[in-house]
Structure formats: structure tokens, C-alpha cells
mmCIF file of C-alpha atoms in Angstrom:
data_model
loop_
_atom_site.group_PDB
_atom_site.id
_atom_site.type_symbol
_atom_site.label_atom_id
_atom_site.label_comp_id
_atom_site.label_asym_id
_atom_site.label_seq_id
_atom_site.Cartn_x
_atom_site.Cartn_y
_atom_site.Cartn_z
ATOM 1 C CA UNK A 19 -13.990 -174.481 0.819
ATOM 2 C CA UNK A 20 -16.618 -172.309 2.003
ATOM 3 C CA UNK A 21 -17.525 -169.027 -0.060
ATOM 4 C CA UNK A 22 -17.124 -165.972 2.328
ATOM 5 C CA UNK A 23 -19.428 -163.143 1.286
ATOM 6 C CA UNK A 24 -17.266 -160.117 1.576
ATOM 7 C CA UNK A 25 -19.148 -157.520 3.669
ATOM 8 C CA UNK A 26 -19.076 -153.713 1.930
ATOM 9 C CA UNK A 27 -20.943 -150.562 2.592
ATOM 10 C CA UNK A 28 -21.260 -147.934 -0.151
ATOM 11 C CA UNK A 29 -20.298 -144.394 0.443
ATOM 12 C CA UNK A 30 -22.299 -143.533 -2.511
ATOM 13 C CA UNK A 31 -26.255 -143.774 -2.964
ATOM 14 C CA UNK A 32 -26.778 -147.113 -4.873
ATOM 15 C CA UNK A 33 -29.518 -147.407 -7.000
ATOM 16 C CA UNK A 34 -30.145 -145.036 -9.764
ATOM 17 C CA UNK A 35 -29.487 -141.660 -8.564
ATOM 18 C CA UNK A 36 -26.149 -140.251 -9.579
ATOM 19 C CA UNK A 37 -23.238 -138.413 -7.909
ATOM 20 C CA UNK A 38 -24.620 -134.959 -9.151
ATOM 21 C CA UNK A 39 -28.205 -135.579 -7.799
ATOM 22 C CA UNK A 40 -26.539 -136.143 -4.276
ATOM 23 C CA UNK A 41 -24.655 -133.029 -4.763
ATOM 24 C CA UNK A 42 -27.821 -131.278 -5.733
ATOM 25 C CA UNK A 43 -29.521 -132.058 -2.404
ATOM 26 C CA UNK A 44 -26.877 -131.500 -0.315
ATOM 27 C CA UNK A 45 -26.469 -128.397 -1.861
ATOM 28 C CA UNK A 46 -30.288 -127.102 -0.996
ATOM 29 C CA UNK A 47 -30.358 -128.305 2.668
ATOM 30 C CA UNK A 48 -26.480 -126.303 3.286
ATOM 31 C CA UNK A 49 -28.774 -123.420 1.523
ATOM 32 C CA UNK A 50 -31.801 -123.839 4.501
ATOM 33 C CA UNK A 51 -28.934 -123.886 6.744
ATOM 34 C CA UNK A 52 -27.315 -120.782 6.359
ATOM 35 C CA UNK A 53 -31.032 -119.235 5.640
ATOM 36 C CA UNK A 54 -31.563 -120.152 8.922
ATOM 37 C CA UNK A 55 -28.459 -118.990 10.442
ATOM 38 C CA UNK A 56 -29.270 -115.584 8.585
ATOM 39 C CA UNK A 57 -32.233 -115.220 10.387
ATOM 40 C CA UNK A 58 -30.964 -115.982 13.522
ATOM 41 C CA UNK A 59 -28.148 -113.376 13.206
ATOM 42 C CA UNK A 60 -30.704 -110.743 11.676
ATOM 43 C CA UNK A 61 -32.626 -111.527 15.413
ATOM 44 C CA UNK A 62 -29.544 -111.533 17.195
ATOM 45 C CA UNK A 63 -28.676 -108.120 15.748
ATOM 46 C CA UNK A 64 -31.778 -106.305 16.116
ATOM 47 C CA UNK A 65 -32.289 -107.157 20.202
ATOM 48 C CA UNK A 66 -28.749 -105.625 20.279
ATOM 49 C CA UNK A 67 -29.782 -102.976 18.851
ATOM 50 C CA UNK A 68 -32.913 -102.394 20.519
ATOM 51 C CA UNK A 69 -30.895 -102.949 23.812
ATOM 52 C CA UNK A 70 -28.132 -100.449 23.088
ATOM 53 C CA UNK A 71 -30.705 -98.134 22.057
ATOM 54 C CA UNK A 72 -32.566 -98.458 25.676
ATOM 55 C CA UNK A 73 -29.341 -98.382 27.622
ATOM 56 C CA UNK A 74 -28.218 -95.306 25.530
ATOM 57 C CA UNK A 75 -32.062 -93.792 26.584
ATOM 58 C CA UNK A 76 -31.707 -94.756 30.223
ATOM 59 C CA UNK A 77 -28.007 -92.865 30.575
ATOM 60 C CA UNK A 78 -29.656 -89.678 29.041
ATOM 61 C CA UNK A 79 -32.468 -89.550 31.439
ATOM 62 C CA UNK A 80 -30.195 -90.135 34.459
ATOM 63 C CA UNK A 81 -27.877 -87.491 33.260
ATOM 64 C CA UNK A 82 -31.003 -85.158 32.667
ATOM 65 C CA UNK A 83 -32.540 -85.728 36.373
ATOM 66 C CA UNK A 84 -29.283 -85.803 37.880
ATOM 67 C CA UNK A 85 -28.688 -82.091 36.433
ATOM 68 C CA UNK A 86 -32.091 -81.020 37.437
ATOM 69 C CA UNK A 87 -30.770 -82.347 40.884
ATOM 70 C CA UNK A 88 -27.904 -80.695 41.394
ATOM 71 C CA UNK A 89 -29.643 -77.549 40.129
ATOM 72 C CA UNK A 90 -32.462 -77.233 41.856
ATOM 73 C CA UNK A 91 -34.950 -74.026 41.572
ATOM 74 C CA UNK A 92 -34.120 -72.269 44.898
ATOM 75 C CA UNK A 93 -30.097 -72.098 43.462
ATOM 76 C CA UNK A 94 -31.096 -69.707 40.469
ATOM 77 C CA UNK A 95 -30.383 -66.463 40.754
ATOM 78 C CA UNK A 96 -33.227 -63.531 41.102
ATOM 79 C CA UNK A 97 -32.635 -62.131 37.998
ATOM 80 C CA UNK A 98 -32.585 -58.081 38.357
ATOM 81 C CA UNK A 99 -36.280 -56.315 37.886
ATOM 82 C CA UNK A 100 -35.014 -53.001 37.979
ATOM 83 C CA UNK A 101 -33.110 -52.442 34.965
ATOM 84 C CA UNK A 102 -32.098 -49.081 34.092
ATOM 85 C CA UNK A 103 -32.781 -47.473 37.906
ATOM 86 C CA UNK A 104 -28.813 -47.195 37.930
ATOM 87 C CA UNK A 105 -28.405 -45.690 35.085
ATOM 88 C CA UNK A 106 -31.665 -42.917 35.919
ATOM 89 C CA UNK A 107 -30.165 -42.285 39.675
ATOM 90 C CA UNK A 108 -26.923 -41.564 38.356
ATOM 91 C CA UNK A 109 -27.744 -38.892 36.336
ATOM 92 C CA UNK A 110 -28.597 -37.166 39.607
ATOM 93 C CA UNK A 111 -31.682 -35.437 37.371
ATOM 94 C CA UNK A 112 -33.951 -37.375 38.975
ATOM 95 C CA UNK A 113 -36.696 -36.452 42.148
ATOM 96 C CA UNK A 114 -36.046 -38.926 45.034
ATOM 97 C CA UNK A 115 -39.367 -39.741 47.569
ATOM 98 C CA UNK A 116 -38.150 -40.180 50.746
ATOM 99 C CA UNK A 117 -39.649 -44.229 52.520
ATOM 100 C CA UNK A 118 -39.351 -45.025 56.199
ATOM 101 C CA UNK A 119 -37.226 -47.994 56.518
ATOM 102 C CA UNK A 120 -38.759 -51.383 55.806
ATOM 103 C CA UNK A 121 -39.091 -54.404 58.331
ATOM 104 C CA UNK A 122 -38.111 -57.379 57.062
ATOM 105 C CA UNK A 123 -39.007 -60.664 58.676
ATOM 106 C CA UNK A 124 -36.828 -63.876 58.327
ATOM 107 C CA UNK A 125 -37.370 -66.126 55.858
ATOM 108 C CA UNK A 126 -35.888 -69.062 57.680
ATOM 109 C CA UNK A 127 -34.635 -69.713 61.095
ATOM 110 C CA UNK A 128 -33.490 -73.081 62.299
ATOM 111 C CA UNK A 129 -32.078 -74.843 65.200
ATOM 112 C CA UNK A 130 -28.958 -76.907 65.814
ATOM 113 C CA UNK A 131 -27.434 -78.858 68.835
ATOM 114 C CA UNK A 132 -24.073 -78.737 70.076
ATOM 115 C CA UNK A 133 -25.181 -81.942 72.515
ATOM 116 C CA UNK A 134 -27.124 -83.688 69.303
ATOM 117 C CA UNK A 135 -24.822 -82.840 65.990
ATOM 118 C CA UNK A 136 -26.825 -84.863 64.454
ATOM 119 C CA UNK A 137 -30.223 -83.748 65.189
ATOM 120 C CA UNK A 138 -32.633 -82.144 62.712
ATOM 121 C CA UNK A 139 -35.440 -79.994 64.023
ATOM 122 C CA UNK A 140 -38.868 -80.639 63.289
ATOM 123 C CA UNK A 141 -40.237 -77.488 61.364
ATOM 124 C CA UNK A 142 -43.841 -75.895 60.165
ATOM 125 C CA UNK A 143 -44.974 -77.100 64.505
ATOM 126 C CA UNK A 144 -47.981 -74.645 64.300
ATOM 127 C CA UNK A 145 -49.293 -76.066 61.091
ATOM 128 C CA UNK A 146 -52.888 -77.029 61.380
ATOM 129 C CA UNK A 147 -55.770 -78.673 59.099
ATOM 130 C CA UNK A 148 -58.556 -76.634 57.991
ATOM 131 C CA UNK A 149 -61.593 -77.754 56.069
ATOM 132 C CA UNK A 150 -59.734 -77.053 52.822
ATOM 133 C CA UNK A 151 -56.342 -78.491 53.867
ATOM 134 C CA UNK A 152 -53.508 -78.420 55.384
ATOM 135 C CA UNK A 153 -52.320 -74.580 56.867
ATOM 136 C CA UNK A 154 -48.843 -73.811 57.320
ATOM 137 C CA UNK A 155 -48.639 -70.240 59.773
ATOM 138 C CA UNK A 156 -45.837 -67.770 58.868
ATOM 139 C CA UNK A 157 -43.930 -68.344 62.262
ATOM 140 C CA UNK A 158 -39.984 -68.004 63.326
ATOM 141 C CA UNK A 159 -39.087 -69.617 66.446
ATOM 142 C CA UNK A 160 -35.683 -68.534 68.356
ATOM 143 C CA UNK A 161 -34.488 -70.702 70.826
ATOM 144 C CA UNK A 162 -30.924 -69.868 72.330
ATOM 145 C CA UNK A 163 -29.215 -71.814 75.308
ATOM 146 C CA UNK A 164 -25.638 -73.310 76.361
ATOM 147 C CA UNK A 165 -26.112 -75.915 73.877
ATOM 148 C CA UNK A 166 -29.212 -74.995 71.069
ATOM 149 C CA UNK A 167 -28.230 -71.817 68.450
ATOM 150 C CA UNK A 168 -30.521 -70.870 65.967
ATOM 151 C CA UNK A 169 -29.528 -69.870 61.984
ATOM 152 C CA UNK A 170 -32.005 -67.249 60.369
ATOM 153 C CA UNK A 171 -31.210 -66.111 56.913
ATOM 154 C CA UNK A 172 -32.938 -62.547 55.571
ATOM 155 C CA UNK A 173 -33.228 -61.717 51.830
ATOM 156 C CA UNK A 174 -33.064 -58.050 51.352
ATOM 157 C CA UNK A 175 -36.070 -56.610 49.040
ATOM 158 C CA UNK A 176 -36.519 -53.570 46.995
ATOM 159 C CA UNK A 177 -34.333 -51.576 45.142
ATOM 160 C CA UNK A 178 -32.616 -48.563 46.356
ATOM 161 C CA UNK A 179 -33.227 -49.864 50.128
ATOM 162 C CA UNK A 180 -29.327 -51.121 50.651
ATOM 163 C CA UNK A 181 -28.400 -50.142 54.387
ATOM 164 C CA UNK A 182 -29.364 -52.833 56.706
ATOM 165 C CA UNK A 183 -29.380 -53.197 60.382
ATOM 166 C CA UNK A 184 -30.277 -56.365 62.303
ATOM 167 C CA UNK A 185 -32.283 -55.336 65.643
ATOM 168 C CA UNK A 186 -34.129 -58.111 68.222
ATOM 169 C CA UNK A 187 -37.399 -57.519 69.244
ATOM 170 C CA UNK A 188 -38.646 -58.944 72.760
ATOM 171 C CA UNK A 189 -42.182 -58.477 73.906
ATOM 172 C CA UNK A 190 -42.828 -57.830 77.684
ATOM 173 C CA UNK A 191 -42.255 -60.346 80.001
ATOM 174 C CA UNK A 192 -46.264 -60.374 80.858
ATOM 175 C CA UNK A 193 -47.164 -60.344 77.571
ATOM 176 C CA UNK A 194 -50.781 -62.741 76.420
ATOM 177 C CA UNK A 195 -48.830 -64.885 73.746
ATOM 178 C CA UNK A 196 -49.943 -67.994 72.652
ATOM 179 C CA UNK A 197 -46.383 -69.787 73.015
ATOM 180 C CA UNK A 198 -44.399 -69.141 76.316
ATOM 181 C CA UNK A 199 -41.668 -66.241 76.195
ATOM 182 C CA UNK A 200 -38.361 -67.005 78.030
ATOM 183 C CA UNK A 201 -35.706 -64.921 78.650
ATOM 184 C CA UNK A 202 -32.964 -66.047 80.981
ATOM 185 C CA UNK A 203 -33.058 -67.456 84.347
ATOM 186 C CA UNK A 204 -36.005 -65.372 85.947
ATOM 187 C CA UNK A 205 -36.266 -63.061 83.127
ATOM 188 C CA UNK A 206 -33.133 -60.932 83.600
ATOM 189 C CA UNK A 207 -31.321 -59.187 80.854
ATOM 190 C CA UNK A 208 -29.299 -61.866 78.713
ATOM 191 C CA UNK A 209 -26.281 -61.415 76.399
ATOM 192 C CA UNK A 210 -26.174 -63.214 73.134
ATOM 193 C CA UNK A 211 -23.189 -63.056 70.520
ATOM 194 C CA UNK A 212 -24.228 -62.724 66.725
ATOM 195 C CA UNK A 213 -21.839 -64.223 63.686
ATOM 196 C CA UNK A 214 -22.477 -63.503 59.689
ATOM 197 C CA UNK A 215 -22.604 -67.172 58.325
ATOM 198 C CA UNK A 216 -20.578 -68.468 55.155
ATOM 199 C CA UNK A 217 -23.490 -69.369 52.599
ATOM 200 C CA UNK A 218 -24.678 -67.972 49.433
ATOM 201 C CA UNK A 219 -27.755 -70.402 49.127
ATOM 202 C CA UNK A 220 -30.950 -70.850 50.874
ATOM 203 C CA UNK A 221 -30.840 -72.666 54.216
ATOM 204 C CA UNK A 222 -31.738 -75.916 53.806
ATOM 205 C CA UNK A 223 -34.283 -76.945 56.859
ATOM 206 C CA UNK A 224 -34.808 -80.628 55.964
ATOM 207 C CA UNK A 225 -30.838 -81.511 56.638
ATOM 208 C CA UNK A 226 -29.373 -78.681 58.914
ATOM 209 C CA UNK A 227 -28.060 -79.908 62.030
ATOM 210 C CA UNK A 228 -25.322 -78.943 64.527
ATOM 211 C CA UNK A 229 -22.759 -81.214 62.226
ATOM 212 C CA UNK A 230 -23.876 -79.794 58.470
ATOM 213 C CA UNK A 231 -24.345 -76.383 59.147
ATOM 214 C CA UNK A 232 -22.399 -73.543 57.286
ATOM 215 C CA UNK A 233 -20.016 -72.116 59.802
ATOM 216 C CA UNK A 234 -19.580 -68.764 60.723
ATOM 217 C CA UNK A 235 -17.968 -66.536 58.743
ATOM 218 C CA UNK A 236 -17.074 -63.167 60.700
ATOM 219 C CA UNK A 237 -18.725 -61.983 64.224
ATOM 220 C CA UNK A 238 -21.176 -59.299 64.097
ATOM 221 C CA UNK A 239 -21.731 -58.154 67.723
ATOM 222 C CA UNK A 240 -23.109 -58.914 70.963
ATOM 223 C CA UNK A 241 -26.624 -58.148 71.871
ATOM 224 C CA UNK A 242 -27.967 -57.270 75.387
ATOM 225 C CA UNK A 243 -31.389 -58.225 75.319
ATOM 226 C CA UNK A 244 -33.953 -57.041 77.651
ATOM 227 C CA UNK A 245 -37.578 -57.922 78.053
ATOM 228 C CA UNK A 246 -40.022 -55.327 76.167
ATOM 229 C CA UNK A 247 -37.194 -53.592 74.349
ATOM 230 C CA UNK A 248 -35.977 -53.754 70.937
ATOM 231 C CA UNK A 249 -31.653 -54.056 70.255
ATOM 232 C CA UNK A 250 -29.716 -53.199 66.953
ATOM 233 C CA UNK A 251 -26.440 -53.902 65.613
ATOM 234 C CA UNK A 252 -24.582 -51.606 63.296
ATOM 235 C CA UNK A 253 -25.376 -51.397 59.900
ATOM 236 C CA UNK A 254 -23.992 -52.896 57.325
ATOM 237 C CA UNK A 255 -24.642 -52.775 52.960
ATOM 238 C CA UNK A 256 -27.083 -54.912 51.805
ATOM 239 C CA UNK A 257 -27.280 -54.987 47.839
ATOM 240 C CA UNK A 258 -30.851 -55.788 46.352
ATOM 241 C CA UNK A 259 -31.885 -59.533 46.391
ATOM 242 C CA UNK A 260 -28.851 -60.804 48.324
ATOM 243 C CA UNK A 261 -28.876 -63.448 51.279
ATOM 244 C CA UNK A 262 -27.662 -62.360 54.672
ATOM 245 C CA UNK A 263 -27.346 -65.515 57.405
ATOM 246 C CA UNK A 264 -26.843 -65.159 60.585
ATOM 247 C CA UNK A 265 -26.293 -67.478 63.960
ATOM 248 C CA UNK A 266 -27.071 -66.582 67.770
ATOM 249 C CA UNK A 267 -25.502 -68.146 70.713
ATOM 250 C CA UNK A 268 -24.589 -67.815 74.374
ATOM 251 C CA UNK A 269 -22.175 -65.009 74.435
ATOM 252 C CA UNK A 270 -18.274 -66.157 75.723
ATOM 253 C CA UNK A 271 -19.221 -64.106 78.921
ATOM 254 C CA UNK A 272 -22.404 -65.112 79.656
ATOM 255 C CA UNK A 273 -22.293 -69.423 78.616
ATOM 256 C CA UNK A 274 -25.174 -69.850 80.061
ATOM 257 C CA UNK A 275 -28.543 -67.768 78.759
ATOM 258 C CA UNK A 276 -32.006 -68.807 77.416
ATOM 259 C CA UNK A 277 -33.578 -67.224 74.713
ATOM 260 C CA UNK A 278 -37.495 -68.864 73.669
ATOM 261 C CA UNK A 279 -39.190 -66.683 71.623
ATOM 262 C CA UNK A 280 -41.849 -67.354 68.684
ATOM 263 C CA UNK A 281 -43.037 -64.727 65.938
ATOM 264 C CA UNK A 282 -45.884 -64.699 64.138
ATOM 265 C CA UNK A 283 -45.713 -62.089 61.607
ATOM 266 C CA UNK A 284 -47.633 -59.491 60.592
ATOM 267 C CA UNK A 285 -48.958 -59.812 63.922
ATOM 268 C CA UNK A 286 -46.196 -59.593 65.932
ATOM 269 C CA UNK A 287 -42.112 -58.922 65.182
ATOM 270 C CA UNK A 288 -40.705 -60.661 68.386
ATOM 271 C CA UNK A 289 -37.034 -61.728 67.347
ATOM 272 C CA UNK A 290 -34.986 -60.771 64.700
ATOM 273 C CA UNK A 291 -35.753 -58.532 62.423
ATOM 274 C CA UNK A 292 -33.879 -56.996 59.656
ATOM 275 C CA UNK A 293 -34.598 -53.198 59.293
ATOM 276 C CA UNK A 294 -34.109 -51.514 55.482
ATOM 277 C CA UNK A 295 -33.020 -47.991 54.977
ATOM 278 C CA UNK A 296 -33.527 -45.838 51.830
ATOM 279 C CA UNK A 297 -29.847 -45.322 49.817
ATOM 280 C CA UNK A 298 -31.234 -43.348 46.736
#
């Protein structure tokens, strides 16, 4: 019969190496392995941390801007420069100088829409470009019909001047002003009604339309305003460094009146003006 070579593979290394010695190597490449995989976990670890540690940096700037943001600087409070003048009047020991009232001009006055709620105002119209830049003019426009009002917000001044009264100025129909001065139909006498506005912060001109703005709070009083002649309300207390808003319209009785009228102070007073009397 044939001899069949029987076919066999060793699961050993044949020659002279022994079992140990195969041990031994396998031992020293399972050693690169995990060296290897060490590394790569050490790497793995560090760009996690690195990347925590930049979202972690990220959330603390957004948290800082976002409080500057909802704090901005015109939200702070004037903090008080006259400390101790209570105490000194109220000892009554002092010797009082007696001030004519002061004028006060608006700081802000802004138009809305009751036909466009949505409509913002363009503000700063008379600013102009001189050879140095760009010159903004310290001028209050009121403009009053059936469907424009117009918001102007005071800050009272000084110390010891805290009686107020709000008066409207109008210069003559014929006076030489560089914008055109309207007062009703033909120039007749015009009624307009005057309410205190809710708000304890600064009007804010970029945003105020007929559909954001503060609403009114309590009516004042109802002007008649006449051509060349200055009007005042009653007075009212107006503590040191405190906001007083205010918004003109149409009175009930009288829907339909026109009021255009443009300041340009120190030069001229022409609209509202808030008048401070002495209290100490």
C-alpha cells in the first residue's frame, strides 16, 4: 500500500526556541501595546481637559457680558453729592441765599405713532459735519397731532431746588426760526392734554415707538397754548436727581390740533420747559 504522509501544523515554534522564549516575546509586544494605549488615553484626557477648560471660559465670559448688558451705565443710580446739606438745613442755624428758579431743558423728547406702532423716529436730524467731525446740536423737537405724541423726560438738578412746574413756551407766530413753527389750523389757540409717564429709567430713543412706550401713569393737566405766550401746570415735588416723563397729545375735546415746534437751547426755550424753585 501506499504510505500517506500525515499532514500536521505545530502550534508551537519548532526549531530551537523554547516555550518560555515565546512567552518572553509575547510578553514585550502586550507591553508596547498597552504603552501605546497609555499614551493614547494620556492624549485623549488632556484635549478633554483643555476642552472643558475652554467651554468652562466661554460660559464665564457670556455670563460677564450678559450682566454688563442687562446693567448698562445709564441704569445706575446718581449717587448723592450733597451729603450732609440735610443734616446742616435742619438745624435751622443756617443763612439761606435766596436763587430765582432754574430753567431746565429736556433731556430727551421723542415721537410715537398711533397710525405706525411700530415706527421709530429718526433722532440727532440737525446733526452736521464740521472739519473736526461729526456735530450733534442740543435740539428738542415737539410735534403733536391726532395721531403723533411726543415723550420728553426732565432730570431735576441741584439740591435744595425741589418744587417743579412744567410750563410750554411758544415763540410768535412771525417769528425768524430756522425750522417752521406750527400751531393749529391757521395758528389759533390749541389745547393739548399732559400725562406723568410710568418709568424710572432713561428713555430709550433707539427702540421707542407707539407699541413699546411706557404708558401713562396719571394725567397732569390740559394746556391752552397760544402763539408768543408761555403756559404752566401746577407744581408738583421734585426730589434732587429724579426722572420726571411726560407725554402730550390732542386733548379729548379738541382731537384734532397740531403742535411743530423745535428748540435749540441756550438760544431759544420754545416747548417744554421744566421750571425749578428754591425749597431751602
Amino acid at each position: 500500500m501506499e504510505n500517506i504522509q500525515e499532514e500536521s501544523i505545530s502550534l508551537l515554534p519548532l526549531g530551537n526556541g523554547s516555550t518560555s522564549e515565546f512567552r518572553y516575546s509575547r510578553g514585550l509586544e502586550d507591553d508596547r501595546v498597552h504603552a501605546t494605549k497609555s499614551k493614547s488615553n494620556f492624549l485623549l484626557q488632556a484635549v478633554l481637559v483643555v476642552f472643558a477648560a475652554e467651554i468652562a471660559l466661554y460660559l464665564y465670559i457670556n455670563h460677564t457680558l450678559n450682566g454688563l448688558l442687562r446693567n448698562p451705565a445709564k441704569e445706575l443710580s446718581i449717587q448723592n453729592s450733597y451729603m450732609g446739606l440735610e443734616d446742616l438745613y435742619r438745624t435751622g442755624r443756617n443763612t439761606t441765599t435766596r436763587y430765582p428758579p432754574i430753567l431746565n431743558a429736556p433731556r430727551l423728547t421723542g415721537q410715537v405713532s398711533k397710525a405706525e406702532p411700530r415706527k421709530v423716529f429718526p433722532q440727532d436730524q440737525h446733526r452736521r459735519m464740521m472739519s473736526f467731525g461729526t456735530v450733534s446740536s442740543f435740539d428738542r423737537h415737539i410735534q403733536v397731532s391726532e395721531d403723533i405724541h411726543t415723550l420728553f423726560q426732565f432730570r431735576s438738578t441741584d439740591y435744595g431746588m425741589e418744587r417743579c412746574a412744567l410750563a410750554l413756551q411758544l415763540p410768535p407766530l412771525d417769528a425768524a426760526l430756522p425750522e417752521p413753527f406750527v400751531l393749529g389750523d391757521d395758528g389759533g389757540d390749541s389745547l393739548f392734554d399732559v400725562c406723568a409717564v410710568e418709568t424710572s429709567k432713561p428713555l430709550d430713543l433707539a427702540s421707542l415707538s407707539w407699541a413699546t412706550r411706557p404708558k401713562c401713569d396719571k394725567y397732569v393737566g390740559t394746556l391752552l397754548a397760544r402763539a408768543g405766550e408761555e403756559v404752566m401746570l401746577p407744581e408738583f415735588f421734585c426730589s434732587w436727581a429724579s426722572l420726571h416723563t411726560f407725554e402730550v397729545s390732542c386733548a379729548q375735546r379738541s382731537p384734532r390740533c397740531t403742535l411743530d415746534v423745535w428748540s435749540s437751547f441756550p438760544n431759544d426755550t420754545y416747548g417744554f420747559v421744566l421750571y425749578q424753585y428754591q425749597t431751602v
